[in-house]
Amino acid sequence: MSTEPIVKEYSNGEITVVWKPQACIHSGICLRGLPEVFDLKKRPWVTMDAASSEAIVGLVRDCLSKALSIKGVKFKEEDRSETQVNLIHGGPLIIRGGATVTNRNKEEVFHETVSFCRCGRSNKFPYCDGTHAQPKAK
């Protein structure tokens, strides 16, 4: 059984944000950067009229996983000569600029951007799936 990937679109009439949840590495850049636009407690979780189109485009450009994009816009990739490692407070370890991961089967997989779980609860361990943001089960 093949299932189509989920793709959601949110528009303010000027721009359209495209969200691909399967691609998300849960860095939280959107939630921290524009909490009035991106709020997981609301449905829909994206409120396009809560900030200017310019602010939304700027934030989407910084999405590490490219799970967020602007319909019809291709951002120029920054020229990075070195790998960046970011530790997100209460969240994952993010490596941007290229990393080769060797899995349990000794297969090497290259990732341009990768998010590693630090809480140990991810269903995609060692990769982050956003579980750190959920309440712990008792």
PDB file of N, CA and C in Angstrom, residues 45-124:
ATOM      1  N   TRP A  45      -2.281  25.102  12.620  1.00  0.00           N
ATOM      2  CA  TRP A  45      -1.136  25.539  13.408  1.00  0.00           C
ATOM      3  C   TRP A  45      -0.398  26.719  12.778  1.00  0.00           C
ATOM      4  N   VAL A  46      -0.745  27.065  11.522  1.00  0.00           N
ATOM      5  CA  VAL A  46      -0.133  28.200  10.834  1.00  0.00           C
ATOM      6  C   VAL A  46      -1.197  29.275  10.641  1.00  0.00           C
ATOM      7  N   THR A  47      -0.937  30.477  11.186  1.00  0.00           N
ATOM      8  CA  THR A  47      -1.837  31.617  11.052  1.00  0.00           C
ATOM      9  C   THR A  47      -1.128  32.662  10.197  1.00  0.00           C
ATOM     10  N   MET A  48      -1.417  32.653   8.918  1.00  0.00           N
ATOM     11  CA  MET A  48      -0.687  33.466   7.951  1.00  0.00           C
ATOM     12  C   MET A  48      -0.883  34.965   8.120  1.00  0.00           C
ATOM     13  N   ASP A  49      -1.988  35.401   8.702  1.00  0.00           N
ATOM     14  CA  ASP A  49      -2.220  36.841   8.838  1.00  0.00           C
ATOM     15  C   ASP A  49      -1.657  37.409  10.138  1.00  0.00           C
ATOM     16  N   ALA A  50      -0.882  36.613  10.868  1.00  0.00           N
ATOM     17  CA  ALA A  50      -0.337  37.070  12.148  1.00  0.00           C
ATOM     18  C   ALA A  50       1.010  37.775  12.016  1.00  0.00           C
ATOM     19  N   ALA A  51       1.573  37.813  10.808  1.00  0.00           N
ATOM     20  CA  ALA A  51       2.840  38.522  10.568  1.00  0.00           C
ATOM     21  C   ALA A  51       2.880  38.930   9.102  1.00  0.00           C
ATOM     22  N   SER A  52       3.828  39.784   8.778  1.00  0.00           N
ATOM     23  CA  SER A  52       3.955  40.235   7.390  1.00  0.00           C
ATOM     24  C   SER A  52       4.468  39.102   6.509  1.00  0.00           C
ATOM     25  N   SER A  53       4.147  39.188   5.234  1.00  0.00           N
ATOM     26  CA  SER A  53       4.649  38.200   4.275  1.00  0.00           C
ATOM     27  C   SER A  53       6.165  38.180   4.278  1.00  0.00           C
ATOM     28  N   GLU A  54       6.776  39.350   4.391  1.00  0.00           N
ATOM     29  CA  GLU A  54       8.236  39.460   4.410  1.00  0.00           C
ATOM     30  C   GLU A  54       8.827  38.694   5.594  1.00  0.00           C
ATOM     31  N   ALA A  55       8.231  38.841   6.775  1.00  0.00           N
ATOM     32  CA  ALA A  55       8.720  38.142   7.967  1.00  0.00           C
ATOM     33  C   ALA A  55       8.569  36.635   7.810  1.00  0.00           C
ATOM     34  N   ILE A  56       7.453  36.199   7.250  1.00  0.00           N
ATOM     35  CA  ILE A  56       7.209  34.765   7.059  1.00  0.00           C
ATOM     36  C   ILE A  56       8.206  34.190   6.059  1.00  0.00           C
ATOM     37  N   VAL A  57       8.429  34.881   4.950  1.00  0.00           N
ATOM     38  CA  VAL A  57       9.397  34.420   3.946  1.00  0.00           C
ATOM     39  C   VAL A  57      10.787  34.316   4.576  1.00  0.00           C
ATOM     40  N   GLY A  58      11.177  35.300   5.362  1.00  0.00           N
ATOM     41  CA  GLY A  58      12.483  35.281   6.024  1.00  0.00           C
ATOM     42  C   GLY A  58      12.652  34.088   6.933  1.00  0.00           C
ATOM     43  N   LEU A  59      11.619  33.773   7.682  1.00  0.00           N
ATOM     44  CA  LEU A  59      11.697  32.636   8.584  1.00  0.00           C
ATOM     45  C   LEU A  59      11.716  31.321   7.807  1.00  0.00           C
ATOM     46  N   VAL A  60      10.864  31.193   6.808  1.00  0.00           N
ATOM     47  CA  VAL A  60      10.804  29.958   6.011  1.00  0.00           C
ATOM     48  C   VAL A  60      12.148  29.711   5.336  1.00  0.00           C
ATOM     49  N   ARG A  61      12.818  30.754   4.908  1.00  0.00           N
ATOM     50  CA  ARG A  61      14.142  30.622   4.290  1.00  0.00           C
ATOM     51  C   ARG A  61      15.116  29.928   5.251  1.00  0.00           C
ATOM     52  N   ASP A  62      14.937  30.142   6.560  1.00  0.00           N
ATOM     53  CA  ASP A  62      15.837  29.574   7.559  1.00  0.00           C
ATOM     54  C   ASP A  62      15.471  28.158   8.003  1.00  0.00           C
ATOM     55  N   CYS A  63      14.375  27.614   7.495  1.00  0.00           N
ATOM     56  CA  CYS A  63      13.956  26.256   7.876  1.00  0.00           C
ATOM     57  C   CYS A  63      15.059  25.275   7.495  1.00  0.00           C
ATOM     58  N   LEU A  64      15.633  24.614   8.495  1.00  0.00           N
ATOM     59  CA  LEU A  64      16.778  23.735   8.265  1.00  0.00           C
ATOM     60  C   LEU A  64      16.459  22.548   7.369  1.00  0.00           C
ATOM     61  N   SER A  65      15.296  21.954   7.561  1.00  0.00           N
ATOM     62  CA  SER A  65      14.948  20.737   6.830  1.00  0.00           C
ATOM     63  C   SER A  65      14.289  21.019   5.490  1.00  0.00           C
ATOM     64  N   LYS A  66      13.899  22.253   5.274  1.00  0.00           N
ATOM     65  CA  LYS A  66      13.129  22.654   4.087  1.00  0.00           C
ATOM     66  C   LYS A  66      11.743  22.015   4.089  1.00  0.00           C
ATOM     67  N   ALA A  67      11.263  21.607   5.267  1.00  0.00           N
ATOM     68  CA  ALA A  67       9.888  21.105   5.391  1.00  0.00           C
ATOM     69  C   ALA A  67       8.915  22.250   5.139  1.00  0.00           C
ATOM     70  N   LEU A  68       9.341  23.467   5.409  1.00  0.00           N
ATOM     71  CA  LEU A  68       8.569  24.660   5.085  1.00  0.00           C
ATOM     72  C   LEU A  68       9.183  25.300   3.850  1.00  0.00           C
ATOM     73  N   SER A  69       8.337  25.692   2.929  1.00  0.00           N
ATOM     74  CA  SER A  69       8.803  26.407   1.740  1.00  0.00           C
ATOM     75  C   SER A  69       7.728  27.407   1.330  1.00  0.00           C
ATOM     76  N   ILE A  70       8.080  28.261   0.398  1.00  0.00           N
ATOM     77  CA  ILE A  70       7.135  29.222  -0.155  1.00  0.00           C
ATOM     78  C   ILE A  70       6.816  28.756  -1.571  1.00  0.00           C
ATOM     79  N   LYS A  71       5.543  28.574  -1.854  1.00  0.00           N
ATOM     80  CA  LYS A  71       5.111  28.070  -3.163  1.00  0.00           C
ATOM     81  C   LYS A  71       5.622  28.995  -4.263  1.00  0.00           C
ATOM     82  N   GLY A  72       6.287  28.391  -5.233  1.00  0.00           N
ATOM     83  CA  GLY A  72       6.782  29.145  -6.377  1.00  0.00           C
ATOM     84  C   GLY A  72       8.089  29.868  -6.147  1.00  0.00           C
ATOM     85  N   VAL A  73       8.708  29.709  -4.965  1.00  0.00           N
ATOM     86  CA  VAL A  73       9.962  30.403  -4.661  1.00  0.00           C
ATOM     87  C   VAL A  73      11.051  29.376  -4.376  1.00  0.00           C
ATOM     88  N   LYS A  74      12.194  29.526  -5.037  1.00  0.00           N
ATOM     89  CA  LYS A  74      13.349  28.680  -4.752  1.00  0.00           C
ATOM     90  C   LYS A  74      14.419  29.588  -4.159  1.00  0.00           C
ATOM     91  N   PHE A  75      14.767  29.319  -2.916  1.00  0.00           N
ATOM     92  CA  PHE A  75      15.776  30.124  -2.243  1.00  0.00           C
ATOM     93  C   PHE A  75      17.166  29.707  -2.689  1.00  0.00           C
ATOM     94  N   LYS A  76      18.042  30.675  -2.842  1.00  0.00           N
ATOM     95  CA  LYS A  76      19.426  30.398  -3.173  1.00  0.00           C
ATOM     96  C   LYS A  76      20.097  29.812  -1.930  1.00  0.00           C
ATOM     97  N   GLU A  77      20.768  28.697  -2.116  1.00  0.00           N
ATOM     98  CA  GLU A  77      21.461  28.065  -0.998  1.00  0.00           C
ATOM     99  C   GLU A  77      22.677  28.891  -0.620  1.00  0.00           C
ATOM    100  N   GLU A  78      22.896  29.015   0.672  1.00  0.00           N
ATOM    101  CA  GLU A  78      24.082  29.718   1.141  1.00  0.00           C
ATOM    102  C   GLU A  78      25.306  28.850   0.893  1.00  0.00           C
ATOM    103  N   ASP A  79      26.398  29.487   0.526  1.00  0.00           N
ATOM    104  CA  ASP A  79      27.647  28.763   0.326  1.00  0.00           C
ATOM    105  C   ASP A  79      28.291  28.550   1.685  1.00  0.00           C
ATOM    106  N   ARG A  80      28.281  27.323   2.139  1.00  0.00           N
ATOM    107  CA  ARG A  80      28.860  26.989   3.443  1.00  0.00           C
ATOM    108  C   ARG A  80      30.117  26.160   3.212  1.00  0.00           C
ATOM    109  N   SER A  81      31.228  26.683   3.679  1.00  0.00           N
ATOM    110  CA  SER A  81      32.473  25.958   3.507  1.00  0.00           C
ATOM    111  C   SER A  81      32.747  25.033   4.682  1.00  0.00           C
ATOM    112  N   GLU A  82      31.960  25.148   5.727  1.00  0.00           N
ATOM    113  CA  GLU A  82      32.171  24.266   6.869  1.00  0.00           C
ATOM    114  C   GLU A  82      30.835  23.795   7.432  1.00  0.00           C
ATOM    115  N   THR A  83      30.900  22.697   8.127  1.00  0.00           N
ATOM    116  CA  THR A  83      29.717  22.123   8.747  1.00  0.00           C
ATOM    117  C   THR A  83      29.385  22.905  10.008  1.00  0.00           C
ATOM    118  N   GLN A  84      28.093  23.134  10.240  1.00  0.00           N
ATOM    119  CA  GLN A  84      27.634  23.818  11.447  1.00  0.00           C
ATOM    120  C   GLN A  84      26.917  22.813  12.341  1.00  0.00           C
ATOM    121  N   VAL A  85      27.193  22.881  13.627  1.00  0.00           N
ATOM    122  CA  VAL A  85      26.536  22.029  14.605  1.00  0.00           C
ATOM    123  C   VAL A  85      25.804  22.942  15.582  1.00  0.00           C
ATOM    124  N   ASN A  86      24.479  22.761  15.704  1.00  0.00           N
ATOM    125  CA  ASN A  86      23.669  23.579  16.607  1.00  0.00           C
ATOM    126  C   ASN A  86      22.969  22.686  17.610  1.00  0.00           C
ATOM    127  N   LEU A  87      23.078  23.040  18.868  1.00  0.00           N
ATOM    128  CA  LEU A  87      22.380  22.339  19.930  1.00  0.00           C
ATOM    129  C   LEU A  87      21.155  23.170  20.283  1.00  0.00           C
ATOM    130  N   ILE A  88      19.966  22.618  20.049  1.00  0.00           N
ATOM    131  CA  ILE A  88      18.719  23.316  20.331  1.00  0.00           C
ATOM    132  C   ILE A  88      18.340  23.038  21.776  1.00  0.00           C
ATOM    133  N   HIS A  89      18.186  24.088  22.581  1.00  0.00           N
ATOM    134  CA  HIS A  89      17.841  23.931  23.990  1.00  0.00           C
ATOM    135  C   HIS A  89      16.560  23.111  24.125  1.00  0.00           C
ATOM    136  N   GLY A  90      16.626  22.000  24.846  1.00  0.00           N
ATOM    137  CA  GLY A  90      15.469  21.139  25.042  1.00  0.00           C
ATOM    138  C   GLY A  90      15.072  20.367  23.801  1.00  0.00           C
ATOM    139  N   GLY A  91      15.918  20.401  22.789  1.00  0.00           N
ATOM    140  CA  GLY A  91      15.588  19.749  21.520  1.00  0.00           C
ATOM    141  C   GLY A  91      16.775  19.010  20.947  1.00  0.00           C
ATOM    142  N   PRO A  92      16.779  18.860  19.637  1.00  0.00           N
ATOM    143  CA  PRO A  92      17.782  18.019  18.981  1.00  0.00           C
ATOM    144  C   PRO A  92      19.139  18.691  18.785  1.00  0.00           C
ATOM    145  N   LEU A  93      20.089  17.893  18.362  1.00  0.00           N
ATOM    146  CA  LEU A  93      21.383  18.345  17.887  1.00  0.00           C
ATOM    147  C   LEU A  93      21.259  18.377  16.368  1.00  0.00           C
ATOM    148  N   ILE A  94      21.513  19.532  15.767  1.00  0.00           N
ATOM    149  CA  ILE A  94      21.329  19.684  14.325  1.00  0.00           C
ATOM    150  C   ILE A  94      22.677  19.913  13.659  1.00  0.00           C
ATOM    151  N   ILE A  95      22.935  19.124  12.635  1.00  0.00           N
ATOM    152  CA  ILE A  95      24.153  19.274  11.846  1.00  0.00           C
ATOM    153  C   ILE A  95      23.733  19.732  10.460  1.00  0.00           C
ATOM    154  N   ARG A  96      24.294  20.866  10.055  1.00  0.00           N
ATOM    155  CA  ARG A  96      23.955  21.468   8.763  1.00  0.00           C
ATOM    156  C   ARG A  96      25.243  21.661   7.976  1.00  0.00           C
ATOM    157  N   GLY A  97      25.196  21.313   6.707  1.00  0.00           N
ATOM    158  CA  GLY A  97      26.374  21.474   5.870  1.00  0.00           C
ATOM    159  C   GLY A  97      26.984  20.146   5.475  1.00  0.00           C
ATOM    160  N   GLY A  98      26.307  19.061   5.840  1.00  0.00           N
ATOM    161  CA  GLY A  98      26.720  17.738   5.386  1.00  0.00           C
ATOM    162  C   GLY A  98      27.263  16.857   6.481  1.00  0.00           C
ATOM    163  N   ALA A  99      26.696  15.668   6.582  1.00  0.00           N
ATOM    164  CA  ALA A  99      27.171  14.665   7.526  1.00  0.00           C
ATOM    165  C   ALA A  99      26.859  13.285   6.964  1.00  0.00           C
ATOM    166  N   THR A 100      27.807  12.377   7.081  1.00  0.00           N
ATOM    167  CA  THR A 100      27.590  10.998   6.680  1.00  0.00           C
ATOM    168  C   THR A 100      27.352  10.182   7.938  1.00  0.00           C
ATOM    169  N   VAL A 101      26.216   9.489   7.974  1.00  0.00           N
ATOM    170  CA  VAL A 101      25.834   8.693   9.131  1.00  0.00           C
ATOM    171  C   VAL A 101      25.945   7.218   8.752  1.00  0.00           C
ATOM    172  N   THR A 102      26.629   6.444   9.581  1.00  0.00           N
ATOM    173  CA  THR A 102      26.717   5.004   9.379  1.00  0.00           C
ATOM    174  C   THR A 102      25.681   4.346  10.270  1.00  0.00           C
ATOM    175  N   ASN A 103      24.739   3.607   9.662  1.00  0.00           N
ATOM    176  CA  ASN A 103      23.667   2.996  10.441  1.00  0.00           C
ATOM    177  C   ASN A 103      24.100   1.635  10.992  1.00  0.00           C
ATOM    178  N   ARG A 104      23.177   0.960  11.673  1.00  0.00           N
ATOM    179  CA  ARG A 104      23.488  -0.331  12.308  1.00  0.00           C
ATOM    180  C   ARG A 104      23.901  -1.399  11.306  1.00  0.00           C
ATOM    181  N   ASN A 105      23.448  -1.263  10.065  1.00  0.00           N
ATOM    182  CA  ASN A 105      23.797  -2.223   9.015  1.00  0.00           C
ATOM    183  C   ASN A 105      25.091  -1.845   8.307  1.00  0.00           C
ATOM    184  N   LYS A 106      25.807  -0.886   8.869  1.00  0.00           N
ATOM    185  CA  LYS A 106      27.086  -0.401   8.320  1.00  0.00           C
ATOM    186  C   LYS A 106      26.915   0.293   6.976  1.00  0.00           C
ATOM    187  N   GLU A 107      25.684   0.762   6.692  1.00  0.00           N
ATOM    188  CA  GLU A 107      25.429   1.521   5.475  1.00  0.00           C
ATOM    189  C   GLU A 107      25.649   2.996   5.777  1.00  0.00           C
ATOM    190  N   GLU A 108      26.292   3.679   4.848  1.00  0.00           N
ATOM    191  CA  GLU A 108      26.537   5.109   5.020  1.00  0.00           C
ATOM    192  C   GLU A 108      25.468   5.899   4.280  1.00  0.00           C
ATOM    193  N   VAL A 109      24.880   6.873   4.975  1.00  0.00           N
ATOM    194  CA  VAL A 109      23.840   7.722   4.404  1.00  0.00           C
ATOM    195  C   VAL A 109      24.264   9.168   4.587  1.00  0.00           C
ATOM    196  N   PHE A 110      24.318   9.916   3.486  1.00  0.00           N
ATOM    197  CA  PHE A 110      24.696  11.331   3.555  1.00  0.00           C
ATOM    198  C   PHE A 110      23.454  12.189   3.755  1.00  0.00           C
ATOM    199  N   HIS A 111      23.543  13.153   4.662  1.00  0.00           N
ATOM    200  CA  HIS A 111      22.469  14.114   4.909  1.00  0.00           C
ATOM    201  C   HIS A 111      23.057  15.519   4.789  1.00  0.00           C
ATOM    202  N   GLU A 112      22.398  16.375   4.021  1.00  0.00           N
ATOM    203  CA  GLU A 112      22.824  17.782   3.967  1.00  0.00           C
ATOM    204  C   GLU A 112      22.541  18.447   5.313  1.00  0.00           C
ATOM    205  N   THR A 113      21.374  18.150   5.879  1.00  0.00           N
ATOM    206  CA  THR A 113      20.990  18.613   7.207  1.00  0.00           C
ATOM    207  C   THR A 113      20.403  17.424   7.946  1.00  0.00           C
ATOM    208  N   VAL A 114      20.837  17.217   9.181  1.00  0.00           N
ATOM    209  CA  VAL A 114      20.328  16.087   9.958  1.00  0.00           C
ATOM    210  C   VAL A 114      20.111  16.537  11.398  1.00  0.00           C
ATOM    211  N   SER A 115      19.067  15.982  12.007  1.00  0.00           N
ATOM    212  CA  SER A 115      18.669  16.343  13.364  1.00  0.00           C
ATOM    213  C   SER A 115      18.705  15.078  14.226  1.00  0.00           C
ATOM    214  N   PHE A 116      19.576  15.058  15.223  1.00  0.00           N
ATOM    215  CA  PHE A 116      19.715  13.890  16.089  1.00  0.00           C
ATOM    216  C   PHE A 116      18.963  14.079  17.402  1.00  0.00           C
ATOM    217  N   CYS A 117      18.267  13.025  17.803  1.00  0.00           N
ATOM    218  CA  CYS A 117      17.509  13.002  19.052  1.00  0.00           C
ATOM    219  C   CYS A 117      18.475  13.023  20.240  1.00  0.00           C
ATOM    220  N   ARG A 118      18.122  13.836  21.242  1.00  0.00           N
ATOM    221  CA  ARG A 118      18.883  13.841  22.490  1.00  0.00           C
ATOM    222  C   ARG A 118      18.064  13.328  23.669  1.00  0.00           C
ATOM    223  N   CYS A 119      16.730  13.221  23.483  1.00  0.00           N
ATOM    224  CA  CYS A 119      15.885  12.802  24.602  1.00  0.00           C
ATOM    225  C   CYS A 119      15.774  11.282  24.701  1.00  0.00           C
ATOM    226  N   GLY A 120      16.114  10.574  23.630  1.00  0.00           N
ATOM    227  CA  GLY A 120      16.060   9.117  23.638  1.00  0.00           C
ATOM    228  C   GLY A 120      14.674   8.532  23.417  1.00  0.00           C
ATOM    229  N   ARG A 121      13.670   9.379  23.144  1.00  0.00           N
ATOM    230  CA  ARG A 121      12.297   8.889  22.990  1.00  0.00           C
ATOM    231  C   ARG A 121      11.816   8.849  21.544  1.00  0.00           C
ATOM    232  N   SER A 122      12.637   9.265  20.598  1.00  0.00           N
ATOM    233  CA  SER A 122      12.217   9.336  19.199  1.00  0.00           C
ATOM    234  C   SER A 122      11.881   7.963  18.638  1.00  0.00           C
ATOM    235  N   ASN A 123      10.812   7.897  17.860  1.00  0.00           N
ATOM    236  CA  ASN A 123      10.467   6.669  17.150  1.00  0.00           C
ATOM    237  C   ASN A 123      11.335   6.470  15.913  1.00  0.00           C
ATOM    238  N   LYS A 124      12.132   7.464  15.583  1.00  0.00           N
ATOM    239  CA  LYS A 124      13.043   7.383  14.433  1.00  0.00           C
ATOM    240  C   LYS A 124      14.493   7.437  14.903  1.00  0.00           C
TER     241      LYS A 124
END
